[in-house]
Amino acid sequence: MILKNQISQYLSEYGFDCEPGDFFGQGVVKVSTTISGYAAELMLRIEDRFLSLPEFLLLEPSKYGKLAHVNIERIDDVEVGLVCVNAPDAVSVNFDQPLLLVRDSLKRHISLLESVMSDPDWNDRELLREFYSNWLFLCKSGQKPLLINFSQPILQRVDVYEPIEKAKYGLHSYYVAHPSDSEISKLSEMHFSIKERDRKVAGKAVVIPLDQLIPAPNSNESVEDWYLKTINRLPDERLNQLRDQLGQWRDKHYWIVFTAITVDNNRTWFALKLDNDNKKALPLSSNKIDGWRLTPISVRVFNQENVVQRGGGSTSLADKKVAVVGVGSVGSEVGHKLAAAGVRHLHFIDPDFYQIDNLHRHMLPQAYIDLPKSMGMVYQCHAQFPWSDAHYSCESLLTFVEKYPCDFFDLIVIAIGNPSLERFFKQHLLDNNIDVTTLNCWLEGFGVGGHAVLDISGTDGCLLCAYVDHADGCRGLHSNLNFIEANQDVMKSIAGCGNQFISYGAASSAQTAVMASSLAIRYLEGKQADSCRVSWKGDDDDAQAENIKLTHRYYQFKESLKRLPLLDEDCDVCSR
């Protein structure tokens, strides 16, 4: 542990005016300095070790006005300003050199304070940028946010459902503002937790869009005053709408959900809870505010735009239509990744049923055993991804060809692991002049690798290029991408012929699926315009142990996960 005297002496040697001391029993170092012409005093509380950037508190922060990145709180009735220099985990610190770390942190604090004190315009802009973070400082610790299931920034009134009694986690444990016309899937947990559990309506949420956003009040400022100023700044037309729509409504509880544009066209949502012992109209003026208790509430926006983008997905994929034929270990993972990326309209196609034998290398949990795999994946998508519009068919690839117009889909993913049927399907598309993009993906046993072929209609290369036999230049029966030589017995059996299987683990199927789904997403986003092939190569230990012969390509292959041109000049289709 470094002592306050060591820090004080070290900083003094670098020209800082320092003084060691105590703050309610804790060792501190106070630094007196001048920032943009203002005398300021910063205080560092000594810790046993600094595993994040040391925090200097600004003393008497109110006298400098409202400063961005400075949140005011009281410690035993002493007002201090918490200066937000960086997110705690955003900086990798040199904890082996604590004195250097303290000096670096002090310089960062002073630099930030100089910016907000010397440039009022920048300070005002940052106050708006940091509005929601500052609002959270006003909210009670441990209080769950209000979930709002809408995204339109329009004046509206929405029912607020109270949590289910004794629920401590999950969507059941939140207050939820949920409109009647929500696009959320009827199978989603959100919809189920509201409609199927008969949750009680706790009150009304009133959504008020703001044209002018006043910076969030500090903890020493009146929330009531902030609310009245905000209401007074509303355009007359919007204020009249509020009075007309809610003037006759009486309630004890209101959730006022505000929304506004902050900086760089970013939208923020936040709320105030208004409580009264008697039923009254929503207070919209100072002479109506008496008797109301105002509590700042955080908001979690539960809509497609926020949730999908926050999870790394893209709303641009919401309208894409993708068929996934084959919902085994690879196909189920591909479908899951596409749904997570934001693809709503998935059609899962597979005649097989989910069995106990599938548990250790499939996406589905035990609850879906004996259900059709395609049906199980639809339920899983709706349960995890609230805006999913996934459908299923318990049919084979051959039946799919006969029943569905293939060009209805933006992409057809084929993950059946049957090269004969895959070539048949490609020939069907050619014979019937059907223009649709396909992505065939498969993995090989014993962890040696997996492959994906993206066949974009109208571009150079097709699936059959991956079947040219390089020995004679003719179309073959086995893919030239494969790492395991053809005509070997690669099946294993635990209980006789009726229970044979190819040996591979969940990591191999997941690797193949991630590779394939990444390629699919690139195509759907318009980033991949040419047909291509991708492979990943694993180790050969298990194959060697089973005396499995590997191809020349396996031993020469050094381009794992690289997108390579698909065209083979000997392909009888592409060379026409």
Coordinates of C-alpha atoms in Angstrom, one line a residue:
M1 CA 0.0 0.0 0.0
I2 CA 1.3 3.4 -0.9
L3 CA 0.9 6.1 1.7
K4 CA -0.6 9.5 1.3
N5 CA 2.7 11.1 2.2
Q6 CA 4.4 9.3 -0.7
I7 CA 1.8 10.4 -3.2
S8 CA 1.9 14.0 -1.9
Q9 CA 5.7 14.2 -2.1
Y10 CA 5.8 12.6 -5.5
L11 CA 3.2 15.0 -7.0
S12 CA 4.9 18.0 -5.3
E13 CA 8.1 17.0 -7.1
Y14 CA 6.3 17.5 -10.4
G15 CA 5.1 21.0 -9.5
F16 CA 1.6 20.2 -7.9
D17 CA 0.5 22.0 -4.8
C18 CA -0.4 19.0 -2.6
E19 CA -1.3 18.4 1.0
P20 CA -1.9 15.0 2.7
G21 CA -4.9 14.7 5.1
D22 CA -7.8 12.7 6.2
F23 CA -11.4 12.6 5.0
F24 CA -13.8 11.0 7.5
G25 CA -11.1 8.5 8.6
Q26 CA -9.7 7.8 5.1
G27 CA -6.4 9.0 4.0
V28 CA -6.5 11.6 1.2
V29 CA -4.3 13.9 -0.8
K30 CA -5.6 17.3 -1.7
V31 CA -4.3 19.1 -4.8
S32 CA -4.8 22.9 -5.1
T33 CA -4.6 24.2 -8.7
T34 CA -5.9 26.8 -11.1
I35 CA -8.2 25.6 -13.9
S36 CA -9.1 28.1 -16.6
G37 CA -8.7 31.0 -14.2
Y38 CA -10.7 29.3 -11.4
A39 CA -9.1 28.2 -8.1
A40 CA -10.0 24.5 -7.7
E41 CA -9.2 21.8 -5.2
L42 CA -9.1 18.1 -6.1
M43 CA -9.0 15.3 -3.6
L44 CA -7.7 11.7 -4.1
R45 CA -8.9 9.1 -1.6
I46 CA -6.1 6.6 -1.0
E47 CA -6.8 2.9 -1.7
D48 CA -4.9 -0.3 -1.0
R49 CA -4.2 -0.7 -4.7
F50 CA -5.3 1.1 -7.8
L51 CA -6.7 -1.4 -10.3
S52 CA -8.4 1.3 -12.3
L53 CA -7.8 4.9 -13.0
P54 CA -7.6 6.7 -9.6
E55 CA -10.5 9.1 -9.0
F56 CA -10.0 12.7 -8.0
L57 CA -13.0 14.4 -6.5
L58 CA -13.7 18.1 -7.2
L59 CA -14.5 19.9 -4.0
E60 CA -17.3 22.5 -3.9
P61 CA -18.4 21.7 -7.4
S62 CA -21.5 23.8 -7.4
K63 CA -19.6 27.1 -7.4
Y64 CA -18.5 26.3 -11.0
G65 CA -22.0 26.0 -12.3
K66 CA -23.3 22.9 -14.1
L67 CA -20.3 21.0 -15.6
A68 CA -20.5 18.1 -18.0
H69 CA -18.9 14.9 -16.8
V70 CA -19.1 16.1 -13.2
N71 CA -21.8 14.5 -11.0
I72 CA -22.5 16.0 -7.7
E73 CA -23.2 13.9 -4.6
R74 CA -22.8 14.3 -0.8
I75 CA -20.5 12.3 1.3
D76 CA -21.4 12.8 5.0
D77 CA -22.9 16.2 4.1
V78 CA -19.8 17.3 2.2
E79 CA -20.6 18.1 -1.5
V80 CA -18.2 16.6 -3.9
G81 CA -18.1 16.2 -7.7
L82 CA -17.4 12.9 -9.3
V83 CA -15.4 13.6 -12.4
C84 CA -16.0 11.0 -15.2
V85 CA -12.7 10.8 -17.0
N86 CA -13.1 7.4 -18.5
A87 CA -15.3 4.3 -18.0
P88 CA -13.6 2.3 -15.3
D89 CA -12.9 -0.7 -17.5
A90 CA -11.9 1.4 -20.6
V91 CA -8.3 2.1 -19.6
S92 CA -5.7 -0.5 -19.0
V93 CA -3.7 0.8 -16.0
N94 CA -0.1 0.1 -14.9
F95 CA -0.9 -1.0 -11.3
D96 CA 2.8 -1.9 -10.8
Q97 CA 3.6 1.9 -10.9
P98 CA 1.0 3.5 -8.7
L99 CA 2.7 6.8 -8.4
L100 CA 2.9 7.2 -12.2
L101 CA -0.7 6.1 -12.4
V102 CA -1.8 8.7 -9.9
R103 CA 0.0 11.5 -11.8
D104 CA -1.4 10.4 -15.1
S105 CA -5.0 10.4 -13.7
L106 CA -4.5 13.8 -12.1
K107 CA -3.4 15.2 -15.5
R108 CA -6.5 13.7 -17.2
H109 CA -8.9 15.2 -14.5
I110 CA -7.4 18.6 -14.9
S111 CA -7.5 18.4 -18.7
L112 CA -11.2 17.5 -18.7
L113 CA -12.1 20.2 -16.2
E114 CA -10.2 22.8 -18.3
S115 CA -12.3 21.8 -21.3
V116 CA -15.7 22.1 -19.6
M117 CA -14.8 25.3 -17.8
S118 CA -13.2 27.1 -20.7
D119 CA -15.6 26.3 -23.5
P120 CA -19.3 26.8 -22.5
D121 CA -20.5 25.6 -25.9
W122 CA -18.6 22.3 -25.6
N123 CA -19.8 22.0 -22.0
D124 CA -23.4 22.4 -23.0
R125 CA -23.1 19.9 -25.8
E126 CA -21.5 17.4 -23.5
L127 CA -24.2 17.9 -20.9
L128 CA -26.7 16.8 -23.5
R129 CA -24.6 14.0 -24.7
E130 CA -24.3 12.7 -21.1
F131 CA -27.9 13.4 -20.2
Y132 CA -29.0 9.8 -19.6
S133 CA -25.8 9.1 -17.5
N134 CA -26.5 12.1 -15.4
W135 CA -30.2 11.1 -15.0
L136 CA -29.1 7.7 -13.7
F137 CA -27.3 9.5 -10.8
L138 CA -30.8 10.8 -9.7
C139 CA -32.3 7.3 -9.7
K140 CA -32.5 5.2 -6.6
S141 CA -29.7 2.6 -6.4
G142 CA -31.0 -0.9 -7.2
Q143 CA -34.2 0.3 -8.7
K144 CA -35.1 -1.6 -11.9
P145 CA -35.7 0.5 -15.0
L146 CA -39.1 0.9 -16.6
L147 CA -39.2 -1.3 -19.7
I148 CA -40.9 0.5 -22.6
N149 CA -41.9 -1.6 -25.6
F150 CA -42.3 1.1 -28.2
S151 CA -40.0 3.3 -30.3
Q152 CA -42.1 6.0 -32.0
P153 CA -41.3 9.4 -30.4
I154 CA -44.9 10.5 -30.5
L155 CA -47.3 11.8 -27.9
Q156 CA -49.2 8.7 -26.6
R157 CA -50.6 7.0 -23.6
V158 CA -49.7 3.4 -22.9
D159 CA -50.7 1.0 -20.1
V160 CA -48.0 0.1 -17.5
Y161 CA -48.2 -3.4 -16.2
E162 CA -46.9 -4.1 -12.7
P163 CA -44.4 -6.9 -11.9
I164 CA -45.7 -10.3 -11.0
E165 CA -45.8 -10.8 -7.3
K166 CA -42.6 -12.3 -5.8
A167 CA -40.8 -12.3 -9.2
K168 CA -37.2 -11.3 -8.6
Y169 CA -35.7 -11.8 -12.1
G170 CA -36.7 -12.0 -15.8
L171 CA -39.2 -9.8 -17.6
H172 CA -41.9 -10.7 -15.0
S173 CA -40.0 -8.6 -12.4
Y174 CA -40.2 -5.2 -14.3
Y175 CA -42.8 -2.6 -14.7
V176 CA -43.5 -2.7 -18.4
A177 CA -45.1 -0.1 -20.7
H178 CA -46.6 -2.2 -23.4
P179 CA -48.8 -0.9 -26.3
S180 CA -51.7 -2.9 -27.6
D181 CA -50.4 -2.8 -31.2
S182 CA -46.9 -4.1 -30.4
E183 CA -45.1 -6.1 -33.1
I184 CA -43.5 -8.5 -30.6
S185 CA -44.0 -12.1 -31.4
K186 CA -47.0 -13.8 -29.7
L187 CA -44.5 -16.5 -28.6
S188 CA -42.0 -14.1 -27.0
E189 CA -41.4 -14.1 -23.3
M190 CA -42.4 -10.4 -23.2
H191 CA -45.8 -11.0 -24.7
F192 CA -46.3 -14.1 -22.6
S193 CA -45.3 -12.4 -19.4
I194 CA -48.0 -9.7 -20.0
K195 CA -50.9 -11.4 -21.7
E196 CA -50.7 -14.9 -20.4
R197 CA -50.0 -14.1 -16.7
D198 CA -52.9 -11.6 -16.4
R199 CA -50.6 -8.9 -15.0
K200 CA -52.4 -6.0 -13.5
V201 CA -52.3 -2.5 -15.0
A202 CA -50.5 -0.3 -12.5
G203 CA -51.1 3.0 -14.2
K204 CA -50.5 5.0 -17.4
A205 CA -47.3 5.9 -19.1
V206 CA -47.5 9.2 -21.0
V207 CA -44.9 9.6 -23.7
I208 CA -43.9 13.3 -24.2
P209 CA -41.4 14.1 -27.0
L210 CA -39.2 17.1 -26.3
D211 CA -38.0 19.6 -28.8
Q212 CA -35.7 21.3 -26.3
L213 CA -33.9 19.2 -23.7
I214 CA -32.8 20.9 -20.5
P215 CA -29.7 19.3 -18.9
A216 CA -30.5 16.8 -16.2
P217 CA -30.6 18.4 -12.7
N218 CA -27.8 17.7 -10.3
S219 CA -28.6 15.8 -7.1
N220 CA -28.7 19.2 -5.2
E221 CA -31.2 20.6 -7.6
S222 CA -35.0 20.3 -7.6
V223 CA -36.5 17.6 -9.9
E224 CA -39.8 19.3 -9.5
D225 CA -38.4 22.6 -10.9
W226 CA -36.8 20.7 -13.8
Y227 CA -40.1 19.1 -14.6
L228 CA -42.1 22.3 -14.6
K229 CA -39.5 24.1 -16.8
T230 CA -39.6 21.2 -19.2
I231 CA -43.4 21.3 -19.4
N232 CA -43.4 25.0 -19.8
R233 CA -41.0 24.7 -22.8
L234 CA -43.4 22.4 -24.7
P235 CA -44.9 23.9 -27.9
D236 CA -48.4 25.2 -27.3
E237 CA -49.9 22.6 -29.7
R238 CA -48.4 19.7 -27.8
L239 CA -49.3 21.1 -24.4
N240 CA -52.9 21.5 -25.6
Q241 CA -52.9 17.9 -26.8
L242 CA -51.8 16.8 -23.4
R243 CA -54.6 18.7 -21.7
D244 CA -57.2 17.5 -24.2
Q245 CA -56.2 13.9 -24.1
L246 CA -55.4 13.6 -20.4
G247 CA -57.4 16.5 -18.8
Q248 CA -60.3 14.3 -17.9
W249 CA -58.2 11.4 -16.8
R250 CA -57.6 10.8 -13.1
D251 CA -55.1 8.5 -11.5
K252 CA -52.8 8.1 -8.5
H253 CA -49.8 7.0 -10.6
Y254 CA -48.3 8.3 -13.8
W255 CA -45.1 7.4 -15.6
I256 CA -44.0 10.3 -17.7
V257 CA -41.7 9.0 -20.4
F258 CA -39.7 11.8 -22.1
T259 CA -37.7 11.3 -25.3
A260 CA -35.5 13.8 -27.1
I261 CA -32.6 14.1 -29.5
T262 CA -29.3 14.8 -27.7
V263 CA -26.1 15.0 -29.8
D264 CA -25.2 13.5 -33.2
N265 CA -28.9 12.6 -33.8
N266 CA -28.9 10.2 -30.9
R267 CA -32.2 9.7 -29.1
T268 CA -32.5 9.3 -25.3
W269 CA -35.4 8.0 -23.2
F270 CA -36.0 8.6 -19.5
A271 CA -38.9 8.9 -17.1
L272 CA -40.4 10.4 -14.0
K273 CA -42.8 8.5 -11.7
L274 CA -45.5 10.7 -10.3
D275 CA -47.4 9.5 -7.3
N276 CA -50.3 11.0 -5.4
D277 CA -52.5 9.8 -2.5
N278 CA -55.6 10.8 -4.4
K279 CA -56.6 10.4 -8.0
K280 CA -55.9 13.6 -9.9
A281 CA -55.2 14.8 -13.5
L282 CA -51.6 14.9 -14.7
P283 CA -50.0 18.0 -13.3
L284 CA -49.0 20.3 -16.1
S285 CA -48.5 23.6 -14.2
S286 CA -47.0 24.8 -11.0
N287 CA -50.4 25.3 -9.3
K288 CA -51.3 21.6 -9.9
I289 CA -48.0 20.1 -8.7
D290 CA -48.8 20.2 -4.9
G291 CA -49.3 16.7 -3.4
W292 CA -47.4 14.9 -6.2
R293 CA -44.1 13.0 -5.4
L294 CA -41.7 13.0 -8.4
T295 CA -39.2 10.2 -8.7
P296 CA -36.6 9.9 -11.5
I297 CA -36.8 6.6 -13.2
S298 CA -34.4 5.0 -15.6
V299 CA -35.7 3.5 -18.8
R300 CA -34.8 0.4 -20.8
V301 CA -36.0 0.7 -24.4
F302 CA -37.3 -2.7 -25.4
N303 CA -37.8 -2.2 -29.1
Q304 CA -36.3 -3.8 -32.2
E305 CA -34.0 -0.9 -33.2
N306 CA -32.4 -0.6 -29.8
V307 CA -32.2 -4.3 -28.8
V308 CA -31.0 -5.6 -32.2
Q309 CA -28.3 -2.9 -32.7
R310 CA -27.2 -3.1 -29.1
G311 CA -26.6 -6.9 -29.7
G312 CA -24.5 -6.2 -32.8
G313 CA -27.3 -6.9 -35.3
S314 CA -28.7 -4.8 -38.1
T315 CA -32.3 -3.6 -38.6
S316 CA -31.5 -3.6 -42.3
L317 CA -31.9 -7.4 -42.2
A318 CA -35.3 -7.3 -40.7
D319 CA -37.2 -7.7 -44.0
K320 CA -34.8 -10.3 -45.5
K321 CA -36.4 -13.7 -46.2
V322 CA -34.1 -16.7 -45.6
A323 CA -34.9 -20.4 -45.8
V324 CA -32.7 -22.8 -43.7
V325 CA -33.0 -26.3 -45.1
G326 CA -31.6 -28.8 -42.6
V327 CA -31.8 -28.0 -38.9
G328 CA -29.2 -30.2 -37.6
S329 CA -26.1 -29.2 -35.6
V330 CA -24.9 -26.8 -38.3
G331 CA -28.2 -25.6 -39.6
S332 CA -29.6 -24.8 -36.2
E333 CA -26.6 -22.7 -35.4
V334 CA -26.8 -20.9 -38.7
G335 CA -30.4 -20.1 -38.1
H336 CA -29.7 -18.9 -34.6
K337 CA -26.9 -16.6 -35.8
L338 CA -29.1 -15.1 -38.6
A339 CA -31.9 -14.4 -36.1
A340 CA -29.4 -12.8 -33.7
A341 CA -28.1 -10.7 -36.6
G342 CA -31.6 -9.3 -37.1
V343 CA -33.2 -11.6 -39.8
R344 CA -36.8 -11.8 -38.7
H345 CA -38.3 -13.9 -41.6
L346 CA -36.6 -17.3 -41.3
H347 CA -38.2 -20.5 -42.7
F348 CA -36.8 -23.7 -41.1
I349 CA -37.2 -26.8 -43.2
D350 CA -36.4 -30.3 -41.8
P351 CA -38.4 -33.6 -41.5
D352 CA -36.3 -35.0 -38.6
F353 CA -37.3 -35.1 -35.0
Y354 CA -35.1 -33.9 -32.1
Q355 CA -33.6 -36.8 -30.2
I356 CA -31.7 -37.4 -27.1
D357 CA -28.7 -38.3 -29.2
N358 CA -28.6 -34.8 -30.5
L359 CA -28.2 -33.0 -27.2
H360 CA -24.5 -32.5 -27.1
R361 CA -24.1 -30.9 -30.5
H362 CA -27.4 -29.0 -31.2
M363 CA -28.8 -25.6 -30.3
L364 CA -32.1 -26.9 -28.8
P365 CA -32.5 -27.7 -25.1
Q366 CA -33.9 -31.0 -23.7
A367 CA -37.5 -29.6 -23.6
Y368 CA -37.8 -30.0 -27.3
I369 CA -37.0 -33.7 -27.5
D370 CA -39.4 -35.6 -29.8
L371 CA -40.5 -32.3 -31.5
P372 CA -39.7 -31.7 -35.1
K373 CA -36.3 -29.9 -35.2
S374 CA -37.7 -27.2 -37.4
M375 CA -40.6 -26.5 -35.0
G376 CA -38.2 -26.4 -32.1
M377 CA -36.0 -23.9 -33.8
V378 CA -39.1 -21.7 -34.5
Y379 CA -40.1 -21.8 -30.8
Q380 CA -36.5 -21.1 -29.8
C381 CA -36.2 -18.1 -32.1
H382 CA -39.5 -16.6 -30.9
A383 CA -38.5 -17.1 -27.3
Q384 CA -35.1 -15.4 -27.5
F385 CA -35.7 -12.9 -30.3
P386 CA -38.9 -11.0 -29.5
W387 CA -39.5 -9.7 -33.1
S388 CA -38.9 -13.1 -34.8
D389 CA -41.3 -14.1 -37.5
A390 CA -39.8 -17.5 -38.0
H391 CA -41.9 -20.3 -39.6
Y392 CA -41.2 -24.0 -40.1
S393 CA -42.0 -26.9 -42.4
C394 CA -41.5 -30.6 -41.5
E395 CA -40.4 -31.5 -45.0
S396 CA -37.4 -32.6 -46.9
L397 CA -35.4 -30.7 -49.5
L398 CA -37.2 -32.6 -52.3
T399 CA -40.7 -31.6 -51.0
F400 CA -39.5 -28.0 -50.4
V401 CA -38.6 -27.9 -54.1
E402 CA -42.1 -28.9 -55.1
K403 CA -44.1 -26.8 -52.7
Y404 CA -42.3 -23.4 -52.4
P405 CA -41.3 -20.8 -55.0
C406 CA -37.6 -20.7 -54.3
D407 CA -37.1 -17.2 -55.7
F408 CA -39.4 -15.9 -52.9
F409 CA -36.3 -16.0 -50.7
D410 CA -33.4 -13.7 -50.6
L411 CA -31.2 -16.6 -49.6
I412 CA -31.5 -20.4 -49.2
V413 CA -29.1 -22.0 -46.8
I414 CA -28.7 -25.7 -47.3
A415 CA -27.1 -27.6 -44.4
I416 CA -28.2 -31.2 -44.9
G417 CA -24.8 -32.8 -45.4
N418 CA -26.0 -34.8 -48.4
P419 CA -24.0 -33.9 -51.6
S420 CA -26.4 -35.9 -53.9
L421 CA -29.5 -33.9 -52.8
E422 CA -27.5 -30.6 -52.9
R423 CA -26.4 -31.2 -56.5
F424 CA -30.0 -32.3 -57.4
F425 CA -31.3 -29.0 -56.0
K426 CA -28.8 -27.0 -57.9
Q427 CA -29.7 -28.8 -61.1
H428 CA -33.4 -28.1 -60.4
L429 CA -32.6 -24.3 -60.1
L430 CA -30.7 -24.5 -63.4
D431 CA -33.3 -26.5 -65.3
N432 CA -36.1 -24.1 -64.2
N433 CA -34.1 -20.9 -64.7
I434 CA -34.7 -19.9 -61.0
D435 CA -32.5 -17.0 -59.9
V436 CA -31.9 -17.4 -56.2
T437 CA -28.7 -17.2 -54.1
T438 CA -27.9 -20.4 -52.2
L439 CA -25.3 -21.1 -49.4
N440 CA -24.3 -24.7 -49.0
C441 CA -22.4 -25.6 -45.8
W442 CA -21.2 -28.8 -44.4
L443 CA -18.6 -30.1 -42.0
E444 CA -16.4 -33.2 -42.1
G445 CA -15.9 -35.7 -39.4
F446 CA -13.1 -36.0 -36.9
G447 CA -12.6 -32.2 -36.6
V448 CA -10.6 -31.8 -39.8
G449 CA -12.7 -28.9 -41.0
G450 CA -15.8 -27.5 -42.6
H451 CA -16.9 -25.6 -45.8
A452 CA -19.3 -23.1 -47.2
V453 CA -20.1 -22.3 -50.8
L454 CA -22.0 -19.0 -51.6
D455 CA -23.6 -19.4 -55.1
I456 CA -24.9 -15.9 -56.2
S457 CA -27.0 -16.2 -59.2
G458 CA -25.6 -14.2 -62.2
T459 CA -22.0 -14.1 -60.9
D460 CA -19.0 -16.2 -61.8
G461 CA -18.9 -19.6 -60.2
C462 CA -21.6 -22.0 -58.9
L463 CA -22.0 -24.9 -56.5
L464 CA -21.0 -27.3 -59.2
C465 CA -17.6 -25.6 -59.5
A466 CA -16.9 -27.2 -56.1
Y467 CA -17.6 -30.6 -57.6
V468 CA -15.2 -30.5 -60.5
D469 CA -12.9 -33.6 -60.3
H470 CA -9.4 -32.1 -60.8
A471 CA -8.1 -35.4 -62.0
D472 CA -10.1 -35.4 -65.2
G473 CA -11.8 -32.0 -65.3
C474 CA -15.3 -33.5 -65.2
R475 CA -18.1 -33.1 -62.8
G476 CA -17.6 -35.5 -59.9
L477 CA -19.7 -36.9 -57.0
H478 CA -17.6 -35.5 -54.2
S479 CA -16.6 -31.9 -53.4
N480 CA -13.1 -30.8 -54.4
L481 CA -13.1 -28.8 -51.2
N482 CA -13.2 -31.8 -48.9
F483 CA -10.3 -32.7 -46.6
I484 CA -11.2 -36.4 -46.2
E485 CA -10.6 -38.6 -49.2
A486 CA -13.7 -40.1 -50.8
N487 CA -14.8 -43.7 -50.6
Q488 CA -13.8 -44.4 -47.0
D489 CA -16.0 -45.6 -44.2
V490 CA -16.1 -42.6 -41.9
M491 CA -19.2 -43.7 -39.9
K492 CA -19.0 -44.8 -36.3
S493 CA -21.4 -46.9 -34.3
I494 CA -22.2 -47.5 -30.7
A495 CA -25.2 -49.8 -31.0
G496 CA -25.1 -51.3 -34.5
C497 CA -26.0 -50.3 -38.0
G498 CA -29.2 -48.5 -37.0
N499 CA -27.3 -46.0 -34.8
Q500 CA -24.4 -44.9 -37.0
F501 CA -23.1 -41.4 -36.9
I502 CA -20.2 -39.2 -38.1
S503 CA -17.8 -38.3 -35.3
Y504 CA -17.5 -34.6 -34.7
G505 CA -18.0 -32.3 -31.8
A506 CA -20.1 -29.2 -31.1
A507 CA -17.1 -27.0 -31.5
S508 CA -16.7 -28.2 -35.1
S509 CA -20.3 -27.8 -36.0
A510 CA -20.4 -24.3 -34.4
Q511 CA -17.2 -23.3 -36.2
T512 CA -18.7 -24.3 -39.5
A513 CA -22.0 -22.5 -38.7
V514 CA -20.3 -19.3 -37.6
M515 CA -18.2 -19.3 -40.8
A516 CA -21.3 -19.9 -42.9
S517 CA -23.6 -17.5 -41.1
S518 CA -20.9 -14.7 -41.3
L519 CA -20.8 -15.3 -45.1
A520 CA -24.6 -15.2 -45.3
I521 CA -24.8 -12.0 -43.3
R522 CA -22.2 -10.3 -45.5
Y523 CA -24.2 -11.3 -48.6
L524 CA -27.6 -10.1 -47.1
E525 CA -26.0 -6.8 -46.1
G526 CA -24.7 -6.2 -49.6
K527 CA -21.0 -6.6 -48.7
Q528 CA -20.4 -9.8 -50.7
A529 CA -21.3 -9.5 -54.3
D530 CA -19.3 -12.4 -55.8
S531 CA -19.8 -16.1 -55.5
C532 CA -17.1 -17.6 -53.2
R533 CA -16.0 -20.5 -51.1
V534 CA -14.7 -20.6 -47.5
S535 CA -13.2 -23.4 -45.5
W536 CA -11.7 -23.9 -42.1
K537 CA -9.1 -26.5 -41.3
G538 CA -8.7 -28.3 -38.0
D539 CA -6.2 -30.8 -36.6
D540 CA -5.8 -34.3 -38.0
D541 CA -5.2 -36.1 -34.7
D542 CA -8.6 -37.9 -34.5
A543 CA -8.6 -38.7 -38.2
Q544 CA -5.1 -40.3 -37.9
A545 CA -6.2 -42.3 -34.9
E546 CA -9.0 -43.8 -37.0
N547 CA -6.7 -44.4 -40.0
I548 CA -8.7 -41.9 -42.1
K549 CA -6.9 -40.7 -45.2
L550 CA -6.9 -37.0 -45.9
T551 CA -6.7 -35.2 -49.2
H552 CA -3.8 -33.4 -50.8
R553 CA -5.8 -30.2 -50.3
Y554 CA -5.9 -30.7 -46.5
Y555 CA -2.1 -30.8 -46.3
Q556 CA -1.6 -27.9 -48.6
F557 CA -4.4 -25.7 -47.3
K558 CA -3.3 -22.5 -45.6
E559 CA -6.2 -20.2 -46.2
S560 CA -8.6 -20.9 -43.4
L561 CA -11.6 -18.6 -43.2
K562 CA -10.5 -16.7 -46.3
R563 CA -13.2 -16.0 -49.0
L564 CA -11.8 -17.5 -52.2
P565 CA -13.2 -17.2 -55.8
L566 CA -15.6 -20.1 -56.5
L567 CA -15.3 -20.3 -60.3
D568 CA -13.6 -23.4 -61.8
E569 CA -12.9 -23.0 -65.5
D570 CA -13.6 -26.7 -66.0
C571 CA -17.1 -26.5 -64.7
D572 CA -19.5 -27.7 -67.4
V573 CA -22.1 -25.1 -66.3
C574 CA -20.0 -22.0 -65.9
S575 CA -17.9 -22.6 -69.0
R576 CA -20.9 -22.6 -71.4

